[in-house]
Tab-separated table of C-alpha atoms and ligand atoms in Angstrom:
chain	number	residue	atom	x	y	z
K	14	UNK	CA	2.939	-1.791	13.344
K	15	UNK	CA	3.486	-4.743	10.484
K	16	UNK	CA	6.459	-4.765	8.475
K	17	UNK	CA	7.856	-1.765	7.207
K	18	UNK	CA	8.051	-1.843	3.338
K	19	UNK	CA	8.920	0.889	0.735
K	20	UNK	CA	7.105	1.441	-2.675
K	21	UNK	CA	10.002	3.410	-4.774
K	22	UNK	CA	8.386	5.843	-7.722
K	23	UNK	CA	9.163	6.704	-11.022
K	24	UNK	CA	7.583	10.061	-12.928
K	25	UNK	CA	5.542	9.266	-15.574
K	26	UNK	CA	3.600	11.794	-17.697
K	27	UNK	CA	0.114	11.558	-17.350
K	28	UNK	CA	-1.862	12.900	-20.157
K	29	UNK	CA	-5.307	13.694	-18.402
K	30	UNK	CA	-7.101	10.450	-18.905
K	31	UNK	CA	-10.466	10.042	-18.071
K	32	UNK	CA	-9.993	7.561	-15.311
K	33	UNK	CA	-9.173	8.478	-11.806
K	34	UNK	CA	-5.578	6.581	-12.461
K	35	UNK	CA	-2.594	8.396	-11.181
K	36	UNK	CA	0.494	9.584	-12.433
K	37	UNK	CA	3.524	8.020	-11.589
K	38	UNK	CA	4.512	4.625	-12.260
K	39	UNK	CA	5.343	2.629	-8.763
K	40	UNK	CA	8.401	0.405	-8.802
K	41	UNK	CA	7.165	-1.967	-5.650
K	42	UNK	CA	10.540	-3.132	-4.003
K	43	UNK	CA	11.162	-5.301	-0.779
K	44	UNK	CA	10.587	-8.264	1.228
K	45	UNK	CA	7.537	-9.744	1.176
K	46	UNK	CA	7.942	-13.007	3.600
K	47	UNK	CA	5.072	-13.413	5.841
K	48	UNK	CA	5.903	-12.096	9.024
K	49	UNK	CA	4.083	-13.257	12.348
K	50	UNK	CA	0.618	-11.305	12.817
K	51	UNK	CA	-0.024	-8.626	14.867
K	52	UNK	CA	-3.027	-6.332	15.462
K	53	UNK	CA	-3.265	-3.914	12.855
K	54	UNK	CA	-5.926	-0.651	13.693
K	55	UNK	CA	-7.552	-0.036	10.401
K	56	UNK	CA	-10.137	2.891	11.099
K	57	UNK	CA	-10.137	6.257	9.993
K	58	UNK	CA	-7.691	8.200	8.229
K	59	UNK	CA	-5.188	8.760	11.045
K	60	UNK	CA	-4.972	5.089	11.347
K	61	UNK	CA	-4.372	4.647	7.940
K	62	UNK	CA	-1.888	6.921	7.377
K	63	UNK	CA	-0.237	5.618	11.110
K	64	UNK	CA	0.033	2.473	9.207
K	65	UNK	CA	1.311	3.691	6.107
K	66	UNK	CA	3.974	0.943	5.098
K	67	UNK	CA	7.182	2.374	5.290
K	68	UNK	CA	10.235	0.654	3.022
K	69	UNK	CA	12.903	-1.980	2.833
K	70	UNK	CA	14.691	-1.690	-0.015
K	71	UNK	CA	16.630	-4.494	-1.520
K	72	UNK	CA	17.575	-5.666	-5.233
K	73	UNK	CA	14.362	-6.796	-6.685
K	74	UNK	CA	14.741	-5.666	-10.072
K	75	UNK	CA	11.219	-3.813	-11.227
K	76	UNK	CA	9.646	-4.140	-13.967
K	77	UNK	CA	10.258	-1.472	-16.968
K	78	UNK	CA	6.512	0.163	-18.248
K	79	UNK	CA	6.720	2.561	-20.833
K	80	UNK	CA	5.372	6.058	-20.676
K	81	UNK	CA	1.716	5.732	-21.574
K	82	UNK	CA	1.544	6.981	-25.669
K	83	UNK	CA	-1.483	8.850	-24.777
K	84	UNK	CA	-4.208	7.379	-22.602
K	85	UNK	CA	-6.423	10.260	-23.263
K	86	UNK	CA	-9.749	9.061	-25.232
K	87	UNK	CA	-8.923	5.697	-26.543
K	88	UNK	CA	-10.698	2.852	-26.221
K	89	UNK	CA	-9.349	1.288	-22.358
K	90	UNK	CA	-9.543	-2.279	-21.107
K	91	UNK	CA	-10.090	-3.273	-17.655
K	92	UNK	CA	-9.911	-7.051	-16.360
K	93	UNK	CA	-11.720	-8.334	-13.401
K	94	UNK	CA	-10.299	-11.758	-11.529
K	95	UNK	CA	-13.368	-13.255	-10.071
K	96	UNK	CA	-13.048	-15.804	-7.414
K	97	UNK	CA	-9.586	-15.603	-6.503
K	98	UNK	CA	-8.023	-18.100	-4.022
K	99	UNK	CA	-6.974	-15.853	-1.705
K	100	UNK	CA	-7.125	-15.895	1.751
K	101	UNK	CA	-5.067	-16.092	5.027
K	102	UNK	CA	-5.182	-18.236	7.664
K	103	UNK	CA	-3.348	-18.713	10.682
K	104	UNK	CA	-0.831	-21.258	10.450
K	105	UNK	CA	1.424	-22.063	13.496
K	106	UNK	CA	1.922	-18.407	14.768
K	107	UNK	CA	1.921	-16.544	11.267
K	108	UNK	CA	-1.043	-15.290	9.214
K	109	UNK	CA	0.154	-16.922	5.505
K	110	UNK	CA	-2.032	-17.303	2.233
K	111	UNK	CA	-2.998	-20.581	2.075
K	112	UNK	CA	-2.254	-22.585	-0.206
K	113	UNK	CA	-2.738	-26.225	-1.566
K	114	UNK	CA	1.395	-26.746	-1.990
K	115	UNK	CA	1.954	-25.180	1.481
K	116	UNK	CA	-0.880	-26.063	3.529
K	117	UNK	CA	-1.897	-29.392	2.596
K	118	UNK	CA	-2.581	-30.675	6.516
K	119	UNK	CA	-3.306	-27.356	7.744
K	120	UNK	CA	-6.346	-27.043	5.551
K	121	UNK	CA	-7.080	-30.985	6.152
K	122	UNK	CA	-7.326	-30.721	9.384
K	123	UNK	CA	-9.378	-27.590	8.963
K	124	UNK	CA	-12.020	-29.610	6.722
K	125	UNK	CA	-10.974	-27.840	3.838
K	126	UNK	CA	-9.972	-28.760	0.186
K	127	UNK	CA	-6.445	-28.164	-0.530
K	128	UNK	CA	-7.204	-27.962	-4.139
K	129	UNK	CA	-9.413	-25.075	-3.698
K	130	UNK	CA	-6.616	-23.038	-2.377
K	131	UNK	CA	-4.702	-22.137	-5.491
K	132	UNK	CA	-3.518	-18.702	-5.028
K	133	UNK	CA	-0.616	-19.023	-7.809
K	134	UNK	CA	-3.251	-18.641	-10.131
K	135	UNK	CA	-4.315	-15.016	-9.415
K	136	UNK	CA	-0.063	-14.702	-9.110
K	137	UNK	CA	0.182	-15.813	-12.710
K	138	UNK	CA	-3.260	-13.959	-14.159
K	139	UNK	CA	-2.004	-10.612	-12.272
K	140	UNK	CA	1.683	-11.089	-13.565
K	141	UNK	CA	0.188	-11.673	-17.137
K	142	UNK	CA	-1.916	-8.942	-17.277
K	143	UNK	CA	0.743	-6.345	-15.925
K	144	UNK	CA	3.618	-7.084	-17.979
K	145	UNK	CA	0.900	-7.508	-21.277
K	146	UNK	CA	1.811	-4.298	-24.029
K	147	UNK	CA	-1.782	-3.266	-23.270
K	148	UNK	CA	-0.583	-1.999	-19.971
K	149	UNK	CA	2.808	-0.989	-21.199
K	150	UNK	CA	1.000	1.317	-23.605
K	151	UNK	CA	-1.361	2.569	-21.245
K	152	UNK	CA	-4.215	1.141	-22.364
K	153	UNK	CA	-5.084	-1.038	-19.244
K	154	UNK	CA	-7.502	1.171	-16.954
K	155	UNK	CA	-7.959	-0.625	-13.920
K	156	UNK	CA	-7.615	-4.038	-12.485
K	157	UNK	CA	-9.345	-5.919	-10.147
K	158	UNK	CA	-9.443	-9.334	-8.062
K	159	UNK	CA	-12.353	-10.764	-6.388
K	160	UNK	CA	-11.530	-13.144	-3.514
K	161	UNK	CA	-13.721	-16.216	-3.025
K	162	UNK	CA	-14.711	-14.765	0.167
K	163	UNK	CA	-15.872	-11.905	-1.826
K	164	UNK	CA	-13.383	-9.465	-1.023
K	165	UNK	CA	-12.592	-6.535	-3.735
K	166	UNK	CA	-8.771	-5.619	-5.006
K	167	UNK	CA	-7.889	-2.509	-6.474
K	168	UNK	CA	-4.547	-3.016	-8.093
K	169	UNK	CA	-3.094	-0.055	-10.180
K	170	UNK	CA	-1.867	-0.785	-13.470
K	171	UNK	CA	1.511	1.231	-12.808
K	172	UNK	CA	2.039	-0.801	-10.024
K	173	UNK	CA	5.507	-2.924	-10.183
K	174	UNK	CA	4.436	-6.101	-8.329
K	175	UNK	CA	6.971	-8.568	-6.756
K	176	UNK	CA	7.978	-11.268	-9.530
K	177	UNK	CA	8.237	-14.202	-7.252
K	178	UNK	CA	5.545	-15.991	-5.479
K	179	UNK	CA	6.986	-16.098	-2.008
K	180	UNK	CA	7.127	-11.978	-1.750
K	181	UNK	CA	3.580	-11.759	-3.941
K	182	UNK	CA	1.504	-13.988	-0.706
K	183	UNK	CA	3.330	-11.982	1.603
K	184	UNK	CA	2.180	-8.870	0.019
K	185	UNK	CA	-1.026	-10.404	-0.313
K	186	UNK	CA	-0.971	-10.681	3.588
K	187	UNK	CA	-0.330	-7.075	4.376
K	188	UNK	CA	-3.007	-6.014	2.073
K	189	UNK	CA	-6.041	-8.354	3.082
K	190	UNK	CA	-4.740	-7.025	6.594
K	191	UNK	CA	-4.333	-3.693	6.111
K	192	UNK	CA	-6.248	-2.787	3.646
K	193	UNK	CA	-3.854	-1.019	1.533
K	194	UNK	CA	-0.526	-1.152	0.251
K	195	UNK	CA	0.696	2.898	0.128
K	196	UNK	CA	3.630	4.613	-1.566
K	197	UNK	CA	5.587	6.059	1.180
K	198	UNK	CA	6.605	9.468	-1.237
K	199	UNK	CA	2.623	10.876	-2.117
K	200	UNK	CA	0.437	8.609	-0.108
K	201	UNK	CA	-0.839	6.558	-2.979
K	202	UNK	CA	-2.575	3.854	-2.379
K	203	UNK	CA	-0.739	1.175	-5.099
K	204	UNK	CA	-3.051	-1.600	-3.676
K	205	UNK	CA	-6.311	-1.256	-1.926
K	206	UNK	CA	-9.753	-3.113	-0.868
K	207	UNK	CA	-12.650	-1.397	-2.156
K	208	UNK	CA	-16.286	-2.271	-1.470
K	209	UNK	CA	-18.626	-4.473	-3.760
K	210	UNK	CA	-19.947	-4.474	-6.268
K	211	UNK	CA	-17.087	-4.493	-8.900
K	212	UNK	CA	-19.377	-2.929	-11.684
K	213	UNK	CA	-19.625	0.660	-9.736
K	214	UNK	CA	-15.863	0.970	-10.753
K	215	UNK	CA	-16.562	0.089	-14.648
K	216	UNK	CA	-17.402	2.399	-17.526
K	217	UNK	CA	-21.076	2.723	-18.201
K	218	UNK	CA	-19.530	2.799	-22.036
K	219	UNK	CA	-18.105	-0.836	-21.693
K	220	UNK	CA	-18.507	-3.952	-23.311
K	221	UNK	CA	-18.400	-6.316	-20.539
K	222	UNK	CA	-17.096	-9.973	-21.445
K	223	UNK	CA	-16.640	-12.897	-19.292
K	224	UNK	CA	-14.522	-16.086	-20.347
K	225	UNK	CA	-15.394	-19.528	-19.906
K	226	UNK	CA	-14.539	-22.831	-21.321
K	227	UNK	CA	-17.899	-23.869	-20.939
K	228	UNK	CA	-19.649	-21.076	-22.992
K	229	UNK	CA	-21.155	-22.739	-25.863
K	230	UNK	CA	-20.126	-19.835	-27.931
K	231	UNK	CA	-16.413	-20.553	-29.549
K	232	UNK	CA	-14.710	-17.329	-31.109
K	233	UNK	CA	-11.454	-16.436	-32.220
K	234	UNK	CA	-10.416	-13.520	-30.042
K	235	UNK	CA	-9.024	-11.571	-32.496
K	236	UNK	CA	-12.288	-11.355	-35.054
K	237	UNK	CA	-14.443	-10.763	-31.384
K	238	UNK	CA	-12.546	-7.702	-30.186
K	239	UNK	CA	-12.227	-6.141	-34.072
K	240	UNK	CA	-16.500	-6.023	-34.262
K	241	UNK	CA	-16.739	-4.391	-31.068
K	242	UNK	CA	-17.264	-0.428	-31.379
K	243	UNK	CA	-14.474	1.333	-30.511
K	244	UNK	CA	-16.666	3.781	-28.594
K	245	UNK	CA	-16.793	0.864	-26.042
K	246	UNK	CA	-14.375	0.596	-23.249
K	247	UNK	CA	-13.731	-3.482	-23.071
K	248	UNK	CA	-14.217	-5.229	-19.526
K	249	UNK	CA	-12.649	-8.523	-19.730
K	250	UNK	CA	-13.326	-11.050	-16.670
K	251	UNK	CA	-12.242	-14.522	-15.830
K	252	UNK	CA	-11.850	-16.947	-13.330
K	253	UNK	CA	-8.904	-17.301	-11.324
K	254	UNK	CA	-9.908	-20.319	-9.279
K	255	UNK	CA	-9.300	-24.129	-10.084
K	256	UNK	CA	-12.246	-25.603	-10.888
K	257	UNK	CA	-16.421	-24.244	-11.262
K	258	UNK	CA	-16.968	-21.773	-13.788
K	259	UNK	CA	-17.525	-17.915	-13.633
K	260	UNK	CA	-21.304	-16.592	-13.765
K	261	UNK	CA	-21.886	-12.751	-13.042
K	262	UNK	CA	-24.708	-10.774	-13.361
K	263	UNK	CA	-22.526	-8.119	-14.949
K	264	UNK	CA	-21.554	-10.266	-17.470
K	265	UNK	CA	-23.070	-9.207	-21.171
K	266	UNK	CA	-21.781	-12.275	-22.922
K	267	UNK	CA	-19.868	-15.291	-22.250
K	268	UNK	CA	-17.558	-16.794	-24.338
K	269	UNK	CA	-14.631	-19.506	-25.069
K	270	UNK	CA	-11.515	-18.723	-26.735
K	271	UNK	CA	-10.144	-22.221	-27.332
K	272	UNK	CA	-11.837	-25.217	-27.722
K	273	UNK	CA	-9.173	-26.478	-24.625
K	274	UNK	CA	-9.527	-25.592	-21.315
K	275	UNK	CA	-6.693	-23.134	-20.628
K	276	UNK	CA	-4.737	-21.439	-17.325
K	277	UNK	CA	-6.298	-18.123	-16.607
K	278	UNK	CA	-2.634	-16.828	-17.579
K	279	UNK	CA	-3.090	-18.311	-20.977
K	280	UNK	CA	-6.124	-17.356	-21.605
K	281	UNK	CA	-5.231	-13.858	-20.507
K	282	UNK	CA	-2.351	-13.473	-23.216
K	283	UNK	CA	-4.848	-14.858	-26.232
K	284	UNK	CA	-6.697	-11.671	-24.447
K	285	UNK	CA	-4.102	-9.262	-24.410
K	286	UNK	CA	-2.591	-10.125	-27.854
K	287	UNK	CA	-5.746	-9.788	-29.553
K	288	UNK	CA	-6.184	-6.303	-27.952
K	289	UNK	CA	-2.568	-5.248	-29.211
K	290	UNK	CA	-2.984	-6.530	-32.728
K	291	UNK	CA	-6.473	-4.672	-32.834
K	292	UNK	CA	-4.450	-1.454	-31.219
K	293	UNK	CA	-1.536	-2.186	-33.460
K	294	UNK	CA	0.866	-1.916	-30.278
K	295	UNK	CA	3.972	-3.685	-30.804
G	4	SAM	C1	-8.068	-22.224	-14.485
G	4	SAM	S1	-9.417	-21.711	-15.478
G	4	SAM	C2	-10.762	-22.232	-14.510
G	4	SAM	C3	-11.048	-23.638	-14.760
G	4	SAM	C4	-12.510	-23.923	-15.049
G	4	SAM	N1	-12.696	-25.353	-14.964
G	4	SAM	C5	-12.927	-23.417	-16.394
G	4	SAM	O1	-12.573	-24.047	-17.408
G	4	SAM	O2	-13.591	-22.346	-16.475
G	4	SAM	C6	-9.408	-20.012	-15.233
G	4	SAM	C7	-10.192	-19.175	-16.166
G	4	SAM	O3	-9.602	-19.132	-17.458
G	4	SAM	C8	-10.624	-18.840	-18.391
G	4	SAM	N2	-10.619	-19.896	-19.424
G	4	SAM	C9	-9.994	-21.083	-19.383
G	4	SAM	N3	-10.184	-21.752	-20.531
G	4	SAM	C10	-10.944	-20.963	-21.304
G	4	SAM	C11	-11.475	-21.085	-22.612
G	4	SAM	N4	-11.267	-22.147	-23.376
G	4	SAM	N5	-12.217	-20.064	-23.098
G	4	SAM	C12	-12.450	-18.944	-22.365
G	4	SAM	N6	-11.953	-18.774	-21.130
G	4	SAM	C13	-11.217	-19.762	-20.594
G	4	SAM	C14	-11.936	-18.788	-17.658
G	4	SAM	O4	-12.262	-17.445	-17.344
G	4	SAM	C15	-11.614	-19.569	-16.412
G	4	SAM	O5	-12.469	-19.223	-15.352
């Protein structure tokens, strides 16, 4: 069994959305360090629940989220990380995520580039995008992160996730090894691996936009998201890798935001502000 952890709730009203999203909001306390590995038995239900994560509580403060205003039929917007830098590898006797600032001769010496492995940059996107008034008013549907080894996240929007980066990889850990994170009280899964492809999950009523420096097509965010029909869900996904550029078949247009090549974070508040001034959330 891997380190017991404890996912504390919070009731929240749910309004009967039309997403499969559940109710309560998830306050995500405890101690995320990586831990040394052990085998972890990941099939079938039994197993599952056998490895439900069970809690350490300590005094990571959460993060507040409003109740959700309504949820019901308004527009929703969903963001997709693409090519995340996350992955574990087995450094001295621990699994750890690897990263360029930790694992410099570890990923040397395993003919890797330590400036591919940049996992504070999903960190940042996912912090940005949770803590954004689009989720706060309970307009964010869904979120998901694509590793660069192709594995799919499921992260829940009402999910409080830890606020420091140490406690985020080791979190990161548990889930790429587990497979899900679950809320001790109901059995939710907060955090899960889902199978490919991404665009099963999205809205066949969705506009689906991908960002990029590189697109030749330069818009301000705020006039893009105004003309788009409000029938439309809005997909939003970006890169959160270092360097290379997203391209996705999913993709209905590409475009750039800034004529500067900005942090996934950054670009993800021009994103999110947009969205609140076009929602007129404050
Ligand atoms: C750290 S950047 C990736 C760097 C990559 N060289 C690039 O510019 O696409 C992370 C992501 O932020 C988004 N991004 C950065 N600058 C942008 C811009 N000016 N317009 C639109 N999206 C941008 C893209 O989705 C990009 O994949």
């Amino acid at each position: 069994m891997g380190r017991a952890y404890k996912m504390k709730g919070q009731k929240r009203k749910n309004k009967g959305e039309k997403y499969d999203r559940e109710e309560e909001p998830k306050q995500l306390v405890g101690n995320f360090t990586p831990q040394p590995s052990k085998k972890v038995k990941t099939d079938g239900a039994e197993s599952e629940k056998e490895e439900k994560l069970k809690t350490v509580v300590d005094d990571m403060p959460g993060i507040p989220i409003a109740p959700l205003d309504t949820g019901n039929n308004k527009q929703g917007v969903i963001f997709v990380l693409e090519k995340a830098s996350l992955e574990i590898g087995k450094v001295g006797k621990t699994d750890q995520l690897l990263s360029s600032d930790e694992h410099a001769n570890y990923l040397v010496k395993n003919k890797r580039n330590p400036a591919d492995y940049r996992p504070d940059i999903a960190f940042q996107a996912i912090q940005t995008i949770l803590d954004s008034r689009v989720n706060k008013s309970g307009r964010l549907k869904a979120l998901y992160v694509r590793t660069q080894l192709g594995q799919l996240m499921e992260i829940k929007p009402h999910v409080r996730m830890p606020r420091t980066y140490k406690r985020f990889s080791g979190l990161m850990v548990q889930l790429l090894q587990k497979l899900n994170i679950t809320a001790t009280d109901n059995g939710e899964k907060l955090l899960r691996l889902v199978k490919n492809p991404v665009t099963q999950y999205l809205p066949t009523n969705s506009r689906k936009i991908g960002f990029s420096h590189s697109s030749e097509k330069l818009i301000d965010m705020y006039n893009y998201v105004g003309n788009i029909n409000e029938e439309l869900d809005l997909v939003f996904v970006l890169g959160a890798m270092a360097h290379g550029k997203i391209d996705e078949d999913y993709v209905e247009d590409y475009i750039s935001i800034s004529e500067y090549p900005l942090s996934a974070a950054y670009a993800i508040s021009i994103i999110t502000n947009a969205v609140e001034r076009k929602f007129k959330i404050l």
